[in-house]
Short mmCIF file of C-alpha atoms and ligand atoms in Angstrom, two decimals:
data_model
loop_
_atom_site.label_atom_id
_atom_site.label_comp_id
_atom_site.label_asym_id
_atom_site.label_seq_id
_atom_site.Cartn_x
_atom_site.Cartn_y
_atom_site.Cartn_z
CA MET A 1 -38.62 70.12 84.57
CA THR A 2 -39.09 71.36 88.09
CA ALA A 3 -42.38 70.17 89.56
CA ASP A 4 -44.64 73.03 90.49
CA PHE A 5 -44.45 72.45 94.25
CA GLU A 6 -40.70 72.92 93.95
CA ASN A 7 -41.13 76.25 92.23
CA PRO A 8 -39.73 78.88 94.59
CA ASN A 9 -41.80 81.54 92.83
CA LYS A 10 -45.16 79.87 93.34
CA GLY A 11 -46.49 82.74 95.49
CA PHE A 12 -46.31 85.01 92.44
CA GLU A 13 -49.35 83.48 90.68
CA SER A 14 -51.64 86.04 92.25
CA TYR A 15 -49.08 88.86 92.06
CA LEU A 16 -50.70 90.66 89.11
CA GLN A 17 -54.11 90.56 90.77
CA PHE A 18 -52.81 92.62 93.71
CA ASN A 19 -50.14 94.81 92.10
CA PRO A 20 -50.52 97.67 91.85
CA THR A 21 -53.08 98.36 94.58
CA PRO A 22 -56.14 100.40 93.46
CA ASP A 23 -54.29 103.60 94.45
CA GLY A 24 -51.30 102.65 92.33
CA ARG A 25 -48.86 101.27 94.90
CA PHE A 26 -46.27 98.54 94.46
CA GLY A 27 -45.49 98.05 98.14
CA LYS A 28 -44.35 101.49 99.30
CA TYR A 29 -43.41 102.56 95.78
CA GLY A 30 -45.52 104.17 93.04
CA GLY A 31 -48.54 106.37 93.80
CA ALA A 32 -49.55 109.61 92.08
CA TYR A 33 -48.01 112.87 93.33
CA LEU A 34 -49.87 115.42 91.22
CA PRO A 35 -50.81 119.08 91.24
CA ASP A 36 -54.48 119.39 92.31
CA GLU A 37 -55.57 120.54 88.85
CA LEU A 38 -54.40 117.28 87.27
CA ILE A 39 -55.96 114.84 89.74
CA PRO A 40 -59.31 114.63 87.88
CA ALA A 41 -57.52 114.09 84.55
CA PHE A 42 -55.52 111.15 85.89
CA GLU A 43 -58.62 109.71 87.57
CA GLU A 44 -60.40 109.87 84.23
CA ILE A 45 -57.55 107.93 82.58
CA THR A 46 -57.54 105.31 85.37
CA GLU A 47 -61.27 104.82 85.17
CA ALA A 48 -61.28 104.58 81.37
CA TYR A 49 -58.41 102.10 81.39
CA ASN A 50 -59.97 99.90 84.08
CA THR A 51 -63.18 99.71 82.03
CA ILE A 52 -61.58 99.30 78.63
CA CYS A 53 -58.88 96.78 79.48
CA ASN A 54 -61.59 94.16 80.05
CA SER A 55 -63.63 95.01 76.94
CA ALA A 56 -63.56 92.44 74.15
CA GLN A 57 -63.82 95.19 71.55
CA PHE A 58 -60.70 96.97 72.86
CA ILE A 59 -58.70 93.76 73.22
CA ASN A 60 -59.63 92.52 69.73
CA GLU A 61 -58.79 95.88 68.15
CA LEU A 62 -55.40 95.97 69.89
CA ARG A 63 -54.69 92.38 68.75
CA ARG A 64 -55.52 93.31 65.17
CA ILE A 65 -53.25 96.39 65.28
CA ARG A 66 -50.39 94.34 66.70
CA LYS A 67 -50.67 91.75 63.99
CA GLU A 68 -51.42 93.87 60.93
CA PHE A 69 -49.63 97.16 61.67
CA GLN A 70 -46.82 96.28 64.07
CA GLY A 71 -45.98 92.88 62.57
CA ARG A 72 -46.38 90.90 65.80
CA PRO A 73 -45.60 88.36 67.00
CA THR A 74 -41.91 89.17 66.73
CA PRO A 75 -39.76 86.03 66.59
CA VAL A 76 -37.64 84.37 69.25
CA TYR A 77 -34.23 83.58 67.77
CA HIS A 78 -31.56 81.13 68.96
CA CYS A 79 -28.06 82.69 68.66
CA GLU A 80 -26.40 79.38 67.81
CA ARG A 81 -23.20 80.75 66.40
CA LEU A 82 -22.58 83.31 69.16
CA SER A 83 -23.48 80.72 71.85
CA ARG A 84 -21.00 78.23 70.33
CA LYS A 85 -18.27 80.89 70.30
CA ILE A 86 -18.91 81.72 73.97
CA GLY A 87 -19.06 78.03 74.84
CA GLY A 88 -21.62 78.09 77.66
CA ALA A 89 -25.35 78.60 78.13
CA GLN A 90 -27.42 79.02 74.96
CA ILE A 91 -28.49 82.59 74.19
CA TYR A 92 -31.93 83.37 72.74
CA LEU A 93 -33.29 86.77 71.67
CA LYS A 94 -36.83 88.14 71.69
CA ARG A 95 -36.63 90.26 68.56
CA GLU A 96 -38.37 93.54 69.49
CA ASP A 97 -35.99 95.20 67.01
CA LEU A 98 -38.30 93.73 64.36
CA ASN A 99 -41.38 95.42 65.83
CA HIS A 100 -42.58 98.23 63.51
CA SER A 101 -40.50 101.40 63.99
CA GLY A 102 -37.62 99.32 65.34
CA ALA A 103 -38.18 99.00 69.08
CA HIS A 104 -40.54 97.87 71.80
CA LYS A 105 -41.80 101.42 72.49
CA LEU A 106 -44.54 101.17 69.88
CA ASN A 107 -46.20 98.42 71.98
CA HIS A 108 -47.32 100.91 74.62
CA CYS A 109 -47.75 103.86 72.25
CA MET A 110 -50.32 101.96 70.16
CA GLY A 111 -52.09 100.93 73.36
CA GLU A 112 -52.10 104.52 74.64
CA GLY A 113 -53.36 105.77 71.26
CA LEU A 114 -56.19 103.24 71.24
CA LEU A 115 -57.09 104.20 74.83
CA ALA A 116 -57.17 107.87 73.74
CA LYS A 117 -59.46 106.97 70.84
CA PHE A 118 -61.86 105.08 73.12
CA MET A 119 -61.88 108.09 75.47
CA GLY A 120 -62.77 110.41 72.58
CA LYS A 121 -59.50 112.39 72.77
CA LYS A 122 -58.08 114.16 69.72
CA LYS A 123 -54.48 114.81 70.70
CA LEU A 124 -51.54 112.88 72.15
CA ILE A 125 -49.04 114.84 74.28
CA ALA A 126 -45.62 113.72 75.49
CA GLU A 127 -42.06 114.79 76.12
CA THR A 128 -39.06 113.11 74.60
CA GLY A 129 -35.34 113.08 75.40
CA ALA A 130 -33.42 111.30 72.66
CA GLY A 131 -36.56 111.27 70.52
CA GLN A 132 -37.31 107.54 70.51
CA HIS A 133 -40.55 107.89 72.47
CA GLY A 134 -41.51 110.93 70.40
CA VAL A 135 -41.10 109.00 67.15
CA ALA A 136 -43.10 106.01 68.46
CA LEU A 137 -45.91 108.27 69.69
CA ALA A 138 -45.94 110.27 66.45
CA THR A 139 -46.31 106.94 64.64
CA ALA A 140 -49.32 106.04 66.80
CA ALA A 141 -50.87 109.50 66.30
CA ALA A 142 -50.54 109.21 62.52
CA TYR A 143 -52.15 105.75 62.63
CA PHE A 144 -55.12 106.95 64.69
CA GLY A 145 -55.46 110.29 62.88
CA MET A 146 -54.77 112.36 66.00
CA ASP A 147 -52.78 115.53 66.63
CA CYS A 148 -49.51 115.04 68.44
CA ASP A 149 -47.49 117.56 70.50
CA ILE A 150 -43.99 116.45 71.46
CA TYR A 151 -42.11 118.66 73.93
CA MET A 152 -38.37 118.51 73.54
CA GLY A 153 -35.49 120.47 75.07
CA GLU A 154 -33.62 122.73 72.64
CA VAL A 155 -30.34 120.99 73.43
CA ASP A 156 -31.85 117.62 72.56
CA ILE A 157 -33.43 119.01 69.38
CA LYS A 158 -29.94 119.95 68.14
CA LYS A 159 -28.43 116.59 69.13
CA GLN A 160 -31.18 114.38 67.74
CA ALA A 161 -31.88 115.98 64.38
CA PRO A 162 -32.90 112.76 62.53
CA ASN A 163 -35.56 111.91 65.14
CA VAL A 164 -36.89 115.49 65.02
CA THR A 165 -37.25 115.14 61.24
CA ARG A 166 -38.98 111.77 61.64
CA MET A 167 -41.52 113.19 64.09
CA LYS A 168 -42.28 116.10 61.78
CA MET A 169 -42.64 113.82 58.74
CA LEU A 170 -45.10 111.74 60.74
CA GLY A 171 -47.16 114.90 61.27
CA ALA A 172 -46.29 115.71 64.89
CA SER A 173 -45.52 119.19 66.24
CA VAL A 174 -42.17 119.32 67.98
CA ILE A 175 -42.35 122.06 70.63
CA PRO A 176 -38.93 123.40 71.69
CA VAL A 177 -38.41 123.91 75.43
CA SER A 178 -36.00 126.76 76.08
CA HIS A 179 -35.74 127.14 79.86
CA GLY A 180 -33.34 125.63 82.41
CA LEU A 181 -30.88 123.08 81.02
CA ARG A 182 -33.17 122.67 77.96
CA THR A 183 -33.18 118.83 78.16
CA LEU A 184 -35.52 116.06 79.32
CA LYS A 185 -36.41 117.33 82.78
CA GLU A 186 -37.63 120.68 81.47
CA ALA A 187 -39.44 118.90 78.63
CA VAL A 188 -41.37 116.80 81.20
CA ASP A 189 -42.45 119.96 83.06
CA ALA A 190 -43.48 121.67 79.83
CA ALA A 191 -45.46 118.63 78.64
CA PHE A 192 -47.35 118.56 81.96
CA GLU A 193 -48.11 122.28 81.63
CA GLY A 194 -49.33 121.77 78.06
CA TYR A 195 -51.49 118.86 79.16
CA MET A 196 -52.98 120.87 82.02
CA LYS A 197 -54.26 123.43 79.53
CA GLU A 198 -56.12 120.96 77.35
CA TYR A 199 -56.82 117.72 79.14
CA ASN A 200 -60.42 117.69 77.95
CA ASP A 201 -59.29 117.01 74.39
CA ALA A 202 -55.84 115.54 74.92
CA ILE A 203 -54.17 112.68 76.74
CA TYR A 204 -50.67 112.57 78.16
CA CYS A 205 -48.72 109.49 77.02
CA ILE A 206 -45.74 108.54 79.09
CA GLY A 207 -42.76 106.75 77.51
CA SER A 208 -41.94 104.08 80.08
CA CYS A 209 -43.20 102.30 83.23
CA VAL A 210 -42.75 105.52 85.19
CA GLY A 211 -44.78 108.58 86.20
CA PRO A 212 -47.90 108.87 88.34
CA HIS A 213 -50.44 106.03 88.58
CA PRO A 214 -51.95 104.65 86.34
CA PHE A 215 -49.03 104.87 83.87
CA PRO A 216 -46.64 102.33 85.38
CA MET A 217 -49.52 99.81 85.29
CA ILE A 218 -50.83 100.76 81.83
CA VAL A 219 -47.41 100.67 80.19
CA ARG A 220 -46.56 97.33 81.86
CA ASP A 221 -49.83 95.79 80.70
CA PHE A 222 -49.37 97.00 77.10
CA GLN A 223 -45.73 95.79 77.05
CA SER A 224 -46.51 92.40 78.61
CA VAL A 225 -47.33 91.05 75.14
CA VAL A 226 -43.53 90.70 74.74
CA GLY A 227 -43.20 88.18 77.57
CA TYR A 228 -46.40 86.26 76.88
CA GLU A 229 -45.38 85.75 73.25
CA ALA A 230 -41.80 84.87 74.16
CA ARG A 231 -42.85 82.35 76.82
CA ASP A 232 -45.05 80.44 74.34
CA GLN A 233 -42.47 80.67 71.56
CA PHE A 234 -39.62 79.50 73.74
CA LYS A 235 -41.63 76.52 75.03
CA GLU A 236 -42.58 75.58 71.49
CA MET A 237 -38.94 75.75 70.33
CA THR A 238 -37.33 73.89 73.22
CA GLY A 239 -40.11 72.17 75.18
CA LEU A 240 -38.94 74.01 78.29
CA LEU A 241 -38.89 77.40 79.93
CA PRO A 242 -35.62 79.34 79.79
CA GLU A 243 -33.41 78.99 82.84
CA ALA A 244 -32.93 82.76 82.97
CA ILE A 245 -34.26 85.88 81.26
CA CYS A 246 -32.81 89.39 81.12
CA ALA A 247 -33.56 92.90 79.85
CA CYS A 248 -32.06 96.37 80.17
CA VAL A 249 -33.68 98.78 82.63
CA GLY A 250 -33.98 102.48 81.88
CA GLY A 251 -37.43 103.52 83.07
CA GLY A 252 -38.28 99.85 82.89
CA SER A 253 -40.84 99.22 80.14
CA ASN A 254 -39.17 96.61 77.92
CA SER A 255 -38.00 94.75 81.03
CA MET A 256 -41.45 94.70 82.68
CA GLY A 257 -42.77 93.64 79.27
CA LEU A 258 -40.58 90.54 79.32
CA PHE A 259 -40.64 89.82 83.07
CA THR A 260 -44.40 89.96 83.77
CA ALA A 261 -45.18 86.64 82.06
CA PHE A 262 -42.42 84.81 83.96
CA LEU A 263 -42.90 86.07 87.55
CA ALA A 264 -44.57 82.86 88.77
CA ASP A 265 -42.20 80.54 86.86
CA PRO A 266 -39.06 78.79 88.11
CA VAL A 267 -37.00 81.21 86.01
CA ASP A 268 -34.20 83.51 87.22
CA ILE A 269 -34.80 87.12 86.19
CA TYR A 270 -32.11 89.76 85.65
CA GLY A 271 -32.67 93.49 85.18
CA VAL A 272 -29.58 95.15 83.70
CA GLU A 273 -28.71 98.72 84.72
CA PRO A 274 -26.24 101.02 82.92
CA MET A 275 -22.94 101.40 84.85
CA GLY A 276 -21.69 103.87 82.22
CA ARG A 277 -18.08 104.91 82.88
CA GLY A 278 -18.04 103.67 86.49
CA GLU A 279 -19.43 103.87 90.00
CA LYS A 280 -18.90 107.61 90.72
CA MET A 281 -21.97 109.84 90.90
CA GLY A 282 -22.63 111.28 87.46
CA ASP A 283 -20.85 108.44 85.66
CA ASN A 284 -23.75 105.97 85.57
CA ALA A 285 -27.54 105.69 85.77
CA ALA A 286 -27.83 102.60 87.99
CA SER A 287 -30.85 103.79 89.99
CA ILE A 288 -31.56 100.51 91.80
CA THR A 289 -27.92 99.68 92.49
CA PHE A 290 -27.09 103.07 94.03
CA GLY A 291 -30.44 104.84 94.58
CA SER A 292 -32.52 105.55 97.66
CA GLU A 293 -36.24 106.20 98.12
CA GLY A 294 -37.47 109.46 96.65
CA VAL A 295 -40.29 111.15 94.75
CA MET A 296 -39.65 112.52 91.26
CA HIS A 297 -41.93 113.16 88.25
CA GLY A 298 -45.00 112.25 90.32
CA PHE A 299 -44.06 108.83 91.71
CA ASN A 300 -42.13 107.30 94.59
CA SER A 301 -39.28 104.94 93.73
CA LEU A 302 -35.55 104.43 94.04
CA MET A 303 -33.74 107.52 92.86
CA LEU A 304 -30.16 108.67 92.36
CA LYS A 305 -29.66 111.78 94.50
CA ASP A 306 -27.00 114.47 94.75
CA LYS A 307 -25.75 115.96 98.05
CA ASN A 308 -28.92 118.05 98.39
CA GLY A 309 -31.31 115.16 97.78
CA GLU A 310 -32.15 116.41 94.27
CA PRO A 311 -32.07 114.06 91.24
CA ALA A 312 -28.38 113.39 90.53
CA PRO A 313 -26.72 113.95 87.14
CA VAL A 314 -26.65 110.68 85.20
CA TYR A 315 -24.69 109.28 82.28
CA SER A 316 -24.81 106.25 79.99
CA CYS A 317 -23.68 105.83 76.39
CA ALA A 318 -27.28 104.63 75.87
CA SER A 319 -29.51 107.71 75.91
CA GLY A 320 -32.59 105.50 76.49
CA LEU A 321 -31.15 104.35 79.82
CA ASP A 322 -29.92 107.57 81.44
CA TYR A 323 -32.74 108.34 83.87
CA PRO A 324 -32.09 109.06 87.58
CA SER A 325 -35.08 107.04 88.78
CA VAL A 326 -36.75 103.78 87.76
CA GLY A 327 -40.26 102.39 87.44
CA PRO A 328 -41.78 101.77 90.90
CA GLU A 329 -42.55 98.13 90.13
CA HIS A 330 -38.84 97.44 89.64
CA ALA A 331 -38.07 99.01 93.04
CA TYR A 332 -40.69 96.66 94.51
CA LEU A 333 -39.49 93.52 92.68
CA HIS A 334 -36.00 94.38 93.91
CA GLU A 335 -37.27 94.67 97.49
CA LEU A 336 -39.13 91.34 97.15
CA GLY A 337 -35.97 89.74 95.79
CA ARG A 338 -37.85 88.35 92.75
CA VAL A 339 -35.66 90.14 90.19
CA ASN A 340 -31.86 90.37 90.41
CA TYR A 341 -30.57 93.80 89.40
CA VAL A 342 -27.11 93.73 87.88
CA SER A 343 -25.15 96.26 85.83
CA VAL A 344 -22.88 96.48 82.81
CA THR A 345 -20.53 99.27 81.72
CA ASP A 346 -20.46 101.19 78.43
CA ASP A 347 -17.46 99.10 77.31
CA GLU A 348 -19.18 95.79 78.03
CA ALA A 349 -22.27 96.94 76.13
CA VAL A 350 -20.17 98.01 73.15
CA GLU A 351 -18.42 94.61 73.05
CA ALA A 352 -21.82 92.88 73.03
CA PHE A 353 -22.99 95.25 70.27
CA PHE A 354 -20.11 94.25 67.98
CA LEU A 355 -20.31 90.53 68.77
CA LEU A 356 -23.99 90.41 67.81
CA CYS A 357 -23.22 92.31 64.58
CA ARG A 358 -20.34 90.05 63.63
CA TYR A 359 -21.54 86.61 64.73
CA GLU A 360 -25.30 86.87 64.14
CA GLY A 361 -25.85 89.61 61.54
CA ILE A 362 -28.00 91.70 63.88
CA ILE A 363 -27.18 95.36 64.72
CA PRO A 364 -28.72 95.92 68.17
CA ALA A 365 -29.61 99.18 69.92
CA ILE A 366 -26.93 100.18 72.42
CA GLU A 367 -29.62 99.97 75.16
CA SER A 368 -30.40 96.37 74.23
CA SER A 369 -26.66 95.64 74.03
CA HIS A 370 -26.57 96.11 77.83
CA ALA A 371 -28.97 93.17 78.24
CA LEU A 372 -26.97 91.10 75.76
CA ALA A 373 -23.71 91.92 77.59
CA TYR A 374 -25.18 90.45 80.76
CA ALA A 375 -26.28 87.34 78.84
CA LEU A 376 -22.69 86.91 77.61
CA LYS A 377 -21.46 87.05 81.22
CA PHE A 378 -24.13 84.53 82.22
CA ALA A 379 -23.18 82.20 79.37
CA ARG A 380 -19.49 82.41 80.29
CA GLU A 381 -20.32 81.51 83.92
CA HIS A 382 -22.88 78.75 83.21
CA LYS A 383 -21.67 75.81 81.15
CA THR A 384 -25.23 74.67 80.32
CA GLY A 385 -28.74 76.11 80.36
CA THR A 386 -30.48 78.88 78.44
CA ILE A 387 -30.92 82.63 78.75
CA LEU A 388 -33.54 84.65 76.89
CA VAL A 389 -32.68 88.31 76.21
CA ASN A 390 -35.14 91.04 75.29
CA LEU A 391 -33.51 92.66 72.27
CA SER A 392 -35.53 95.84 72.78
CA GLY A 393 -34.53 97.68 69.59
CA ARG A 394 -32.38 97.92 66.49
CA GLY A 395 -29.13 99.85 66.37
CA ASP A 396 -29.37 102.02 63.24
CA LYS A 397 -29.74 105.08 65.46
CA ASP A 398 -26.44 104.27 67.22
CA ILE A 399 -24.04 103.48 64.39
CA ASP A 400 -22.64 107.04 63.99
CA TYR A 401 -21.80 107.33 67.69
CA ILE A 402 -20.27 103.86 67.81
CA TYR A 403 -18.29 104.31 64.60
CA GLU A 404 -16.81 107.61 65.80
CA ASN A 405 -15.71 106.08 69.09
CA TYR A 406 -14.88 102.46 68.24
CA GLY A 407 -14.60 102.21 64.45
CA CYS A 408 -16.07 99.07 62.94
CA GLY A 409 -15.10 96.92 65.90
CA GLU A 410 -12.40 94.70 64.33
CA GLN A 411 -10.87 94.45 67.80
CA PHE A 412 -13.94 92.60 69.13
CA LYS A 413 -13.42 89.00 68.06
CA LEU A 414 -13.85 85.57 69.64
CA ASP A 415 -11.65 82.64 68.59
C1 PLP B 1 -36.17 103.67 75.26
C2 PLP B 1 -35.47 102.42 75.06
C3 PLP B 1 -35.07 101.59 76.15
C4 PLP B 1 -35.24 101.97 77.59
O1 PLP B 1 -36.54 102.13 78.04
P1 PLP B 1 -37.26 101.11 79.01
O2 PLP B 1 -38.52 101.80 79.36
O3 PLP B 1 -36.38 100.89 80.20
O4 PLP B 1 -37.48 99.86 78.27
C5 PLP B 1 -34.47 100.37 75.87
N1 PLP B 1 -34.24 99.97 74.60
C6 PLP B 1 -34.58 100.73 73.54
C7 PLP B 1 -34.29 100.22 72.17
C8 PLP B 1 -35.20 101.97 73.73
O5 PLP B 1 -35.54 102.73 72.67
#
């Protein structure tokens, strides 16, 4: 193994100590661009989190929840058969699809719920687009015995009926948002308005490493369990660190969850953005690849813009990845050159989806299939070595869409 003095990433040992800065900056990115009325509410959350994250009682309670309720640690799995078929680097998966409720999102929702409980709050508030964050937060609210208001655009409510039913069964109120385009952007605005009215009793819970400070930090910290577990598990299995790791990047929570533990290691890191149907504006959601600096939803980051400098229309077959900005820490890690940001198209993700089904017996989320598709490219290009993929979620939610468009995937075979 590489001796430590040869580790090109040695400077990153103190990275977490200094990032973000106390005012929530990752270099020039991040910050908190808030209406005046909400500044005290966000300061209260920051202060509570900074106190609680060092308390033994909080840490022990979160550990217990992760073990007994979520079923952590999730395993690391060696895709022996798929790796043999590809004939290059060995592919390993961190199985967040086996986390309770089927994806990594519950990792930060349970953390946010516990934070709310320690702050004496009685209600969790959030918006949701495809409904995945709403379902995870409704799960946390049911566990902690709290009320839960999920704001959702009317268009999304129609499209995502099963997730709406799930949220309601879990006891959440789904509040339809009927202005503008009636999708995620309007839902974010409505959730903020709802929160403004009752922040004494409620807490706003964001769904990724985005939004105003302290959320990019809080969500990263709660998700980092993924990487710390995986690093130990991988070393125990192989005696080494992986040569490379990768994860898909929407807002950036499952990827920061995996990356954080490896920043100071001699490990190559790849963040995988959705290239959708291609490079034209409106055909992808590759915010780092094509974006420029801009403020949206209360934080400064890299953003896809239209001609007028407004957030551009975005598209990906993976609804969890189609966001026109990205977590500020990713913009910073890109600027520092510590993480390589690459992209895969819808078609490449779909191929990876079917190969994992057929050769490993695992149906992955179409978001996670983007990360796997990059790992397949890596394995085809590297004859030896290892790559660890964050399999952020399971694919049950995607099978109808994929079946309608690609059938059962008989055409995707390796000889
Ligand atoms: C929401 C979601 C994502 C994308 O969100 P990030 O914050 O970028 O991780 C990825 N995978 C799955 C399964 C999701 O549900």
